[in-house]
Amino acid sequence: MWTTKVEFFRVEFFRVKFFRVKLLLGAAALAMALMIPVRLASASDPGTGDWPMWGGTPDRNMVSNMKGLPTTWDIKTKKNVKWVASLGSQSYGNVVVAGGQVYVGTNNEGMRDPKQPGDRGVLMCFRESDGEFLWQHTNEKLASGRVNDWPYQGVCSSPLVEGDRLYYVTNRCEVYCLDTQGFRDGKNDGPYKDEKLTGQFDADVIWKLDMMEEVGSQPHNMSNCSPVSYGDLLYICTSNGQDESHVNIPSPKAPAIIAINKKTGKLVWEDNSVFDRILHGQWSSPSVGKIGDVVQVVHGQGDGWVRGYDALTGKKLWEFDSNPKDSVWPKTRNELISTPVIYDNKVYVANGQDPEHGEGVGHLYCIDGTKRGDITQTGLVWHYDKIRRSISTAAITDGMIFYPDFSGFLHCLDAKTGKPYWVHDVFSAVWGSPMVADGKVYLGDEDGDVVVLQASKEKKVLATINMGSSVYCTPVPANGQLFITNRNQLFALVDNK
Ligand SMILES: [Ca+2]
Ligand SMILES: [Ca+2]
């Protein structure tokens, strides 16, 4: 066993060295790329009406400019319900809408193909206009079991869709690029052409990268990252974490974040500043935005620090500790599961813990990402400690930030100062994030209620609608519709007046 360990670290050592060389080569190529301006969607405006990634835009702000969304609906009478699609029995992947298709991650308990049986992670694709099932990509569970791939949790990643290419992370810690048209275009697109199933309901793989093989990641319980891109690069959290003992980090040299060339699936840069200080797992998705003069990728990592990188080169620009120095894991020290939101040169993020750990103290920060180095003090704009542990992502609009916590409180604060305007109690755990659109805030909870509030400095509840089972996901606006999933169904909602 000892030999195996030594061997393992030797392999790790060479791997890291090899990547340093690759990083340098990559940087040179990227410097060339710098001459070509890379278009970045304007902050928080999905523009076309699609919602092509987690958060709609790379800055991940849970805000849309869409109008005409329903304030209320009824899943029993079907009032304002355009269509309903069946999913598995647990659905944690947030909806993405692009190019007339809707994508959602779920498990295989609603088995659509007897040739693909048993517990699997499933990415399903539906037609946006009528909810017809188009195709699916299924992934068997990892043989190692719950330590790496928790039973029945399905696919937890939200895909990124760009044109006819889709990128997502499976429950097996793999990054996949799929053809959004599947085999319906009559072509098996490559380089990957080894699909066993090539029917009209099957997924057409373009390339894949196994993060356990390629960068040595040992995901704790689940790999869930929702990819984001800038230019040719795709940014992915590896979900590297502890083993079953909750003491050991089996792969301390594996990176927390990697950048992949989205055309080839090859690794471009990686960073493992976290090293062996992972508190538990790593489940925060990265965000991308221009902060000061630099396009940055910002990531909440497993040691409870938020880090900002030069998006093209991977050079670490700053890091911020989201925990008070005297905090102690797991009682008062937290990890970062929420996605950092980039808004007006600032980064907004709250810390929290795995829902299995229950409720506890939390911290919400506004960070100045133009600062450099350890910016825990120099980059602190404000700190709000009246929040509980949170795994949700912010919605920021008109000088207000809306931020829920796992204890069920939705906080509305002044985004510039952190001064609270109001707090609303939904009396149930909140896993998802608030969505601000059409002057309203939509928020789902574990009791299966979606509360609709006015997006204003004064608290006003407009409606509370029960969805039949837990709403773990975030309501998603796209093309005049609102998409909401409960545990086992996907609803397309419209305002029929
Ligand atoms: Ca194809
Ligand atoms: Ca293929």
Coordinates of C-alpha atoms and ligand atoms in Angstrom, one line a residue:
M1 CA 0.0 0.0 0.0
W2 CA 2.9 2.3 0.9
T3 CA 4.5 1.7 -2.5
T4 CA 1.2 2.6 -4.2
K5 CA 1.1 5.8 -2.3
V6 CA 4.6 6.8 -3.2
E7 CA 3.9 5.9 -6.8
F8 CA 0.8 7.9 -6.7
F9 CA 2.6 11.1 -5.5
R10 CA 5.4 10.6 -8.0
V11 CA 2.8 10.5 -10.8
E12 CA 1.2 13.6 -9.2
F13 CA 4.5 15.4 -9.1
F14 CA 5.2 14.9 -12.7
R15 CA 1.7 15.7 -13.6
V16 CA 2.0 19.1 -11.9
K17 CA 5.4 19.8 -13.5
F18 CA 4.1 18.9 -16.9
F19 CA 1.1 21.2 -16.5
R20 CA 3.4 24.1 -15.5
V21 CA 5.1 23.7 -18.9
K22 CA 1.8 23.5 -20.6
L23 CA 0.6 26.6 -18.7
L24 CA 3.6 28.6 -20.0
L25 CA 2.9 27.5 -23.6
G26 CA -0.7 28.3 -23.1
A27 CA 0.0 31.8 -21.8
A28 CA 2.0 32.6 -25.0
A29 CA -0.9 31.5 -27.2
L30 CA -3.3 33.4 -25.1
A31 CA -1.2 36.6 -25.3
M32 CA -1.7 36.4 -29.0
A33 CA -5.4 35.8 -28.5
L34 CA -5.5 39.0 -26.4
M35 CA -5.1 41.0 -29.6
I36 CA -8.5 39.9 -30.7
P37 CA -11.2 41.4 -28.6
V38 CA -13.4 38.7 -27.0
R39 CA -17.0 39.6 -26.8
L40 CA -18.5 39.3 -23.3
A41 CA -22.3 39.5 -22.8
S42 CA -23.2 42.7 -21.1
A43 CA -23.7 42.3 -17.4
S44 CA -26.8 40.4 -16.3
D45 CA -28.6 40.9 -19.6
P46 CA -29.2 37.5 -21.3
G47 CA -30.1 39.6 -24.4
T48 CA -31.6 37.1 -26.8
G49 CA -34.2 35.9 -24.3
D50 CA -32.5 32.6 -23.9
W51 CA -31.0 31.5 -20.5
P52 CA -28.0 29.6 -21.8
M53 CA -26.1 29.0 -18.5
W54 CA -26.4 29.0 -14.7
G55 CA -27.2 32.6 -13.9
G56 CA -28.0 33.5 -17.5
T57 CA -24.8 35.4 -18.0
P58 CA -21.1 34.8 -17.0
D59 CA -21.4 37.2 -14.1
R60 CA -24.1 34.8 -12.7
N61 CA -26.3 37.6 -11.4
M62 CA -29.8 36.0 -11.0
V63 CA -31.5 38.9 -12.8
S64 CA -33.3 39.2 -16.2
N65 CA -34.7 42.1 -18.0
M66 CA -37.6 40.0 -19.3
K67 CA -41.1 41.4 -19.0
G68 CA -44.6 39.8 -19.0
L69 CA -43.8 36.9 -16.6
P70 CA -46.6 35.4 -14.6
T71 CA -47.2 36.6 -11.0
T72 CA -49.3 33.5 -10.2
W73 CA -50.2 30.1 -11.6
D74 CA -51.9 26.9 -10.4
I75 CA -50.4 23.4 -11.2
K76 CA -53.8 21.7 -10.4
T77 CA -56.1 23.8 -12.6
K78 CA -53.2 24.4 -15.1
K79 CA -53.8 28.2 -14.9
N80 CA -50.8 29.8 -16.6
V81 CA -49.2 26.4 -17.1
K82 CA -48.1 26.0 -20.7
W83 CA -46.7 22.5 -20.4
V84 CA -45.3 20.0 -17.9
A85 CA -42.6 17.4 -18.5
S86 CA -41.7 14.4 -16.3
L87 CA -38.2 14.1 -14.8
G88 CA -36.6 11.6 -12.5
S89 CA -37.4 11.4 -8.7
Q90 CA -34.8 14.0 -7.7
S91 CA -33.8 17.0 -9.8
Y92 CA -31.0 19.3 -8.7
G93 CA -29.8 20.6 -12.0
N94 CA -31.0 24.1 -12.8
V95 CA -32.8 24.7 -16.0
V96 CA -31.0 26.1 -19.1
V97 CA -32.9 27.3 -22.2
A98 CA -31.2 27.9 -25.5
G99 CA -31.9 27.6 -29.2
G100 CA -35.5 26.4 -28.7
Q101 CA -34.4 23.6 -26.3
V102 CA -34.7 23.2 -22.5
Y103 CA -32.1 21.2 -20.5
V104 CA -32.3 19.9 -17.0
G105 CA -30.3 17.6 -14.8
T106 CA -32.2 14.8 -12.9
N107 CA -31.8 11.1 -12.0
N108 CA -32.9 8.0 -13.9
E109 CA -36.0 7.1 -11.8
G110 CA -38.2 8.3 -14.7
M111 CA -36.3 5.8 -16.9
R112 CA -37.0 6.7 -20.6
D113 CA -34.9 4.0 -22.1
P114 CA -34.9 0.3 -20.8
K115 CA -31.4 0.0 -22.5
Q116 CA -30.1 2.5 -19.9
P117 CA -31.4 1.1 -16.6
G118 CA -30.5 1.6 -12.9
D119 CA -29.3 4.6 -10.9
R120 CA -27.8 7.2 -13.3
G121 CA -27.2 10.9 -13.7
V122 CA -29.3 12.1 -16.5
L123 CA -29.3 15.3 -18.6
M124 CA -32.6 15.7 -20.4
C125 CA -33.4 17.9 -23.4
F126 CA -36.9 19.0 -24.2
R127 CA -38.4 21.2 -27.0
E128 CA -39.1 24.6 -25.6
S129 CA -42.4 25.2 -27.5
D130 CA -44.3 22.1 -26.2
G131 CA -42.1 20.2 -23.8
E132 CA -41.6 17.2 -26.0
F133 CA -38.7 15.0 -24.9
L134 CA -35.9 15.2 -27.5
W135 CA -32.8 13.4 -26.2
Q136 CA -30.9 12.5 -23.0
H137 CA -27.3 11.8 -21.9
T138 CA -27.2 9.2 -19.1
N139 CA -24.2 8.4 -16.9
E140 CA -23.8 5.3 -14.7
K141 CA -22.8 5.9 -11.1
L142 CA -19.1 5.6 -10.2
A143 CA -18.3 2.1 -8.9
S144 CA -16.6 3.7 -5.8
G145 CA -20.1 4.7 -4.5
R146 CA -21.3 7.5 -2.3
V147 CA -17.9 8.8 -1.3
N148 CA -17.6 10.1 -4.9
D149 CA -21.1 9.9 -6.4
W150 CA -24.0 10.0 -4.1
P151 CA -27.0 7.6 -4.9
Y152 CA -30.0 9.1 -6.8
Q153 CA -28.7 12.7 -6.9
G154 CA -28.6 12.6 -10.7
V155 CA -26.9 15.4 -12.7
C156 CA -26.5 18.5 -10.6
S157 CA -24.6 20.7 -13.1
S158 CA -26.4 23.2 -15.3
P159 CA -25.0 23.1 -18.9
L160 CA -23.5 26.0 -20.8
V161 CA -24.9 26.2 -24.3
E162 CA -23.2 28.1 -27.1
G163 CA -24.7 27.7 -30.6
D164 CA -24.9 23.9 -31.2
R165 CA -22.4 23.0 -28.5
L166 CA -23.3 22.1 -24.9
Y167 CA -20.9 21.7 -22.0
Y168 CA -21.7 20.2 -18.6
V169 CA -20.2 18.1 -15.7
T170 CA -21.5 14.6 -15.0
N171 CA -22.0 12.8 -11.7
R172 CA -18.8 10.9 -12.7
C173 CA -16.6 14.0 -12.5
E174 CA -16.3 14.3 -16.3
V175 CA -16.7 17.4 -18.5
Y176 CA -18.7 16.7 -21.6
C177 CA -19.2 18.6 -24.8
L178 CA -22.3 17.5 -26.6
D179 CA -24.0 18.3 -29.9
T180 CA -27.3 20.1 -29.1
Q181 CA -28.9 18.4 -32.2
G182 CA -27.8 15.0 -31.0
F183 CA -28.1 12.4 -33.8
R184 CA -31.2 14.1 -35.2
D185 CA -28.9 16.0 -37.6
G186 CA -28.1 12.6 -39.1
K187 CA -24.4 12.9 -38.1
N188 CA -22.2 11.5 -35.4
D189 CA -20.1 14.6 -34.7
G190 CA -16.6 14.1 -33.4
P191 CA -13.7 13.7 -32.6
Y192 CA -15.6 11.4 -30.2
K193 CA -17.5 8.7 -32.2
D194 CA -17.6 5.8 -29.8
E195 CA -21.2 6.2 -28.6
K196 CA -22.9 2.8 -28.0
L197 CA -26.3 4.3 -28.5
T198 CA -26.9 6.5 -31.6
G199 CA -30.7 6.7 -31.8
Q200 CA -32.7 9.9 -32.0
F201 CA -33.1 10.0 -28.2
D202 CA -29.4 9.6 -27.5
A203 CA -26.7 12.2 -27.0
D204 CA -24.0 12.9 -29.6
V205 CA -20.7 13.4 -27.7
I206 CA -18.1 15.8 -29.2
W207 CA -15.4 15.3 -26.6
K208 CA -15.0 14.4 -22.9
L209 CA -12.5 15.0 -20.2
D210 CA -12.4 12.8 -17.1
M211 CA -11.2 15.0 -14.2
M212 CA -10.4 12.0 -12.0
E213 CA -8.0 10.6 -14.7
E214 CA -6.7 13.9 -16.1
V215 CA -6.2 16.1 -13.1
G216 CA -6.5 13.6 -10.2
S217 CA -9.7 14.9 -8.7
Q218 CA -11.4 12.9 -6.0
P219 CA -14.8 14.4 -5.9
H220 CA -16.5 14.4 -2.5
N221 CA -20.1 13.0 -2.8
M222 CA -20.9 14.8 -6.1
S223 CA -19.4 16.7 -9.0
N224 CA -21.8 19.5 -9.8
C225 CA -20.0 22.4 -11.5
S226 CA -21.9 24.6 -13.9
P227 CA -19.4 25.6 -16.6
V228 CA -18.8 29.2 -17.7
S229 CA -16.7 30.4 -20.6
Y230 CA -14.6 33.3 -21.9
G231 CA -13.3 33.2 -25.4
D232 CA -12.1 29.7 -26.1
L233 CA -11.8 28.8 -22.4
L234 CA -14.2 26.8 -20.3
Y235 CA -13.8 27.1 -16.5
I236 CA -14.7 24.2 -14.2
C237 CA -14.5 23.4 -10.5
T238 CA -13.1 19.9 -10.0
S239 CA -15.2 19.1 -6.9
N240 CA -12.0 17.6 -5.4
G241 CA -12.5 17.0 -1.7
Q242 CA -12.2 14.7 1.4
D243 CA -12.5 11.0 1.4
E244 CA -15.1 9.0 3.4
S245 CA -13.2 9.5 6.6
H246 CA -13.9 13.3 6.5
V247 CA -10.3 13.7 7.7
N248 CA -8.1 12.8 4.7
I249 CA -7.7 14.7 1.4
P250 CA -6.8 11.8 -0.9
S251 CA -5.6 14.0 -3.8
P252 CA -4.3 17.3 -2.3
K253 CA -2.4 18.2 -5.5
A254 CA -5.4 18.1 -7.7
P255 CA -6.6 21.6 -8.7
A256 CA -9.7 23.3 -7.4
I257 CA -10.3 25.0 -10.7
I258 CA -9.3 24.2 -14.3
A259 CA -9.5 26.0 -17.7
I260 CA -10.2 23.8 -20.7
N261 CA -10.0 24.7 -24.4
K262 CA -13.7 24.3 -25.4
K263 CA -12.9 23.3 -28.9
T264 CA -10.5 20.5 -28.0
G265 CA -11.3 19.6 -24.4
K266 CA -7.6 20.0 -23.5
L267 CA -6.4 21.4 -20.3
V268 CA -5.0 25.0 -20.5
W269 CA -4.4 26.1 -16.9
E270 CA -5.2 24.9 -13.4
D271 CA -4.8 26.2 -9.8
N272 CA -4.6 24.4 -6.5
S273 CA -4.0 27.2 -4.0
V274 CA -6.4 25.2 -1.7
F275 CA -3.9 22.2 -1.5
D276 CA -4.8 20.1 1.5
R277 CA -6.9 22.7 3.3
I278 CA -10.2 21.5 1.9
L279 CA -12.7 21.6 4.7
H280 CA -15.1 19.1 3.1
G281 CA -15.8 19.3 -0.7
Q282 CA -15.8 21.9 -3.5
W283 CA -19.2 22.6 -5.0
S284 CA -19.1 26.3 -6.0
S285 CA -19.3 27.2 -9.7
P286 CA -17.0 29.9 -11.1
S287 CA -18.2 33.2 -12.5
V288 CA -16.6 35.5 -15.2
G289 CA -16.6 39.3 -15.5
K290 CA -14.5 42.4 -16.1
I291 CA -13.4 43.7 -12.7
G292 CA -11.3 46.9 -13.1
D293 CA -9.3 46.4 -16.3
V294 CA -9.1 42.6 -16.2
V295 CA -11.5 39.9 -17.2
Q296 CA -11.4 37.6 -14.2
V297 CA -12.7 34.2 -13.3
V298 CA -13.8 34.2 -9.7
H299 CA -14.3 31.0 -7.7
G300 CA -15.3 30.0 -4.1
Q301 CA -13.0 27.2 -3.0
G302 CA -13.0 24.4 -0.5
D303 CA -10.9 26.2 2.2
G304 CA -13.6 28.9 2.4
W305 CA -11.5 31.4 0.4
V306 CA -12.8 33.2 -2.7
R307 CA -10.1 33.6 -5.4
G308 CA -9.9 35.8 -8.5
Y309 CA -7.8 34.8 -11.5
D310 CA -6.8 36.5 -14.8
A311 CA -9.3 34.6 -17.0
L312 CA -6.9 34.1 -19.9
T313 CA -3.7 33.2 -18.1
G314 CA -4.9 31.7 -14.8
K315 CA -2.7 34.0 -12.9
K316 CA -4.1 34.4 -9.3
L317 CA -4.9 38.0 -8.7
W318 CA -6.4 38.0 -5.3
E319 CA -7.8 35.9 -2.5
F320 CA -10.3 36.6 0.3
D321 CA -11.1 34.5 3.4
S322 CA -14.8 34.3 3.9
N323 CA -14.4 33.1 7.5
P324 CA -13.5 35.0 10.7
K325 CA -10.0 33.9 11.8
D326 CA -11.3 32.5 15.1
S327 CA -14.0 30.3 13.4
V328 CA -13.8 26.6 13.8
W329 CA -15.0 23.9 11.3
P330 CA -17.7 22.7 11.3
K331 CA -19.4 24.7 14.0
T332 CA -18.6 28.2 12.8
R333 CA -16.2 27.9 9.9
N334 CA -18.0 27.5 6.5
E335 CA -17.2 26.3 3.0
L336 CA -18.4 28.1 -0.2
I337 CA -21.2 26.4 -2.2
S338 CA -22.8 29.6 -3.5
T339 CA -21.7 31.0 -6.8
P340 CA -19.9 34.4 -6.5
V341 CA -21.8 37.1 -8.4
I342 CA -19.8 39.9 -10.2
Y343 CA -21.5 43.2 -10.3
D344 CA -20.2 46.8 -10.7
N345 CA -16.5 45.7 -10.1
K346 CA -17.5 43.9 -6.9
V347 CA -17.9 40.3 -5.9
Y348 CA -20.9 39.2 -3.8
V349 CA -20.9 35.8 -2.1
A350 CA -22.2 34.2 1.1
N351 CA -20.7 31.1 2.8
G352 CA -22.5 28.0 4.2
Q353 CA -22.3 24.2 4.4
D354 CA -23.6 21.0 2.8
P355 CA -27.4 20.9 3.5
E356 CA -26.7 17.6 5.4
H357 CA -25.0 19.7 8.0
G358 CA -28.1 21.7 8.8
E359 CA -28.4 25.3 9.8
G360 CA -25.7 27.6 11.4
V361 CA -24.1 31.0 11.3
G362 CA -23.2 32.5 7.9
H363 CA -21.5 35.5 6.3
L364 CA -22.3 37.6 3.3
Y365 CA -19.6 39.8 1.7
C366 CA -19.2 42.5 -0.8
I367 CA -15.6 42.3 -2.1
D368 CA -13.6 44.8 -4.1
G369 CA -12.0 42.5 -6.8
T370 CA -9.7 45.3 -8.1
K371 CA -7.4 44.8 -5.1
R372 CA -4.5 42.4 -5.3
G373 CA -2.9 39.7 -3.0
D374 CA -4.6 38.7 0.2
I375 CA -7.5 41.2 0.2
T376 CA -9.4 39.8 3.2
Q377 CA -9.0 43.3 4.8
T378 CA -8.1 45.6 1.9
G379 CA -10.9 44.3 -0.4
L380 CA -13.7 44.2 2.2
V381 CA -16.4 46.6 1.1
W382 CA -19.0 45.3 3.6
H383 CA -19.8 42.2 5.7
Y384 CA -23.3 41.2 6.7
D385 CA -23.4 38.6 9.6
K386 CA -27.2 38.5 10.1
I387 CA -27.4 35.8 7.4
R388 CA -27.4 32.1 8.2
R389 CA -25.5 29.5 6.3
S390 CA -26.4 29.8 2.6
I391 CA -25.9 27.8 -0.6
S392 CA -27.7 30.3 -2.7
T393 CA -26.5 32.8 -5.3
A394 CA -27.3 36.6 -5.3
A395 CA -29.7 38.6 -7.4
I396 CA -28.6 42.2 -7.6
T397 CA -30.7 44.9 -9.2
D398 CA -31.4 48.7 -8.8
G399 CA -29.0 49.0 -5.9
M400 CA -30.6 46.1 -4.0
I401 CA -29.2 42.6 -3.3
F402 CA -31.5 39.7 -2.6
Y403 CA -29.9 36.8 -0.7
P404 CA -31.6 33.8 0.9
D405 CA -30.1 31.5 3.5
F406 CA -30.6 27.8 4.2
S407 CA -32.7 28.7 7.3
G408 CA -35.3 30.2 5.0
F409 CA -34.8 33.9 5.4
L410 CA -34.6 36.1 2.3
H411 CA -32.5 39.2 3.0
C412 CA -32.9 42.4 1.0
L413 CA -30.0 44.8 1.5
D414 CA -28.5 47.9 0.0
A415 CA -25.9 46.5 -2.5
K416 CA -23.5 49.4 -1.9
T417 CA -23.5 49.5 1.9
G418 CA -24.9 46.1 3.1
K419 CA -27.6 47.9 5.1
P420 CA -30.7 45.7 5.4
Y421 CA -34.0 46.9 4.0
W422 CA -36.0 43.8 5.0
V423 CA -36.0 40.1 5.8
H424 CA -38.7 37.6 4.8
D425 CA -39.2 34.2 6.4
V426 CA -40.4 31.4 4.0
F427 CA -40.5 28.9 7.0
S428 CA -38.6 26.2 5.0
A429 CA -35.1 25.5 3.9
V430 CA -33.9 27.3 0.7
W431 CA -31.6 25.4 -1.6
G432 CA -32.1 27.5 -4.8
S433 CA -31.5 31.1 -5.6
P434 CA -33.8 34.1 -6.0
M435 CA -34.6 35.2 -9.5
V436 CA -35.4 38.9 -10.2
A437 CA -37.4 39.6 -13.3
D438 CA -40.2 41.8 -14.4
G439 CA -40.1 43.8 -11.1
K440 CA -40.6 40.6 -9.0
V441 CA -38.4 38.2 -6.9
Y442 CA -39.2 34.5 -7.3
L443 CA -37.9 32.1 -4.7
G444 CA -38.6 28.3 -4.2
D445 CA -38.2 26.3 -1.0
E446 CA -38.1 22.8 0.4
D447 CA -41.8 22.8 1.3
G448 CA -42.5 23.2 -2.4
D449 CA -43.7 26.8 -2.2
V450 CA -42.6 29.5 -4.7
V451 CA -43.0 33.0 -3.1
V452 CA -43.3 36.0 -5.4
L453 CA -42.3 39.3 -3.9
Q454 CA -42.1 42.8 -5.3
A455 CA -38.4 43.6 -6.1
S456 CA -38.4 46.8 -4.0
K457 CA -37.0 48.3 -0.8
E458 CA -40.3 47.8 0.9
K459 CA -41.4 44.2 1.5
K460 CA -44.5 43.1 -0.4
V461 CA -45.5 39.5 -1.0
L462 CA -47.5 39.2 -4.2
A463 CA -48.2 35.4 -4.2
T464 CA -47.2 32.1 -2.8
I465 CA -47.8 29.1 -5.0
N466 CA -47.3 25.4 -4.0
M467 CA -45.6 23.2 -6.7
G468 CA -46.5 19.8 -5.2
S469 CA -43.0 18.8 -4.0
S470 CA -39.7 20.5 -3.0
V471 CA -38.4 23.2 -5.2
Y472 CA -34.6 22.9 -4.9
C473 CA -33.9 24.8 -8.1
T474 CA -34.0 28.4 -9.2
P475 CA -36.9 29.7 -11.3
V476 CA -35.5 30.5 -14.8
P477 CA -36.9 33.2 -17.1
A478 CA -36.6 32.7 -20.9
N479 CA -38.4 34.0 -23.9
G480 CA -41.4 35.3 -21.9
Q481 CA -41.7 32.0 -19.9
L482 CA -40.8 31.0 -16.4
F483 CA -39.3 27.5 -16.0
I484 CA -39.6 25.9 -12.5
T485 CA -38.7 22.3 -11.5
N486 CA -39.8 20.5 -8.4
R487 CA -38.3 17.1 -7.5
N488 CA -39.8 15.3 -10.5
Q489 CA -41.4 17.7 -12.9
L490 CA -40.5 20.6 -15.1
F491 CA -43.1 23.3 -15.6
A492 CA -43.2 26.0 -18.3
L493 CA -45.3 28.9 -17.0
V494 CA -46.7 31.8 -19.0
D495 CA -48.9 34.9 -18.2
N496 CA -52.1 34.1 -20.0
K497 CA -53.8 37.1 -18.3
Ligands
CA1 CA -24.9 15.2 -34.5
CA2 CA -20.0 12.0 -31.5

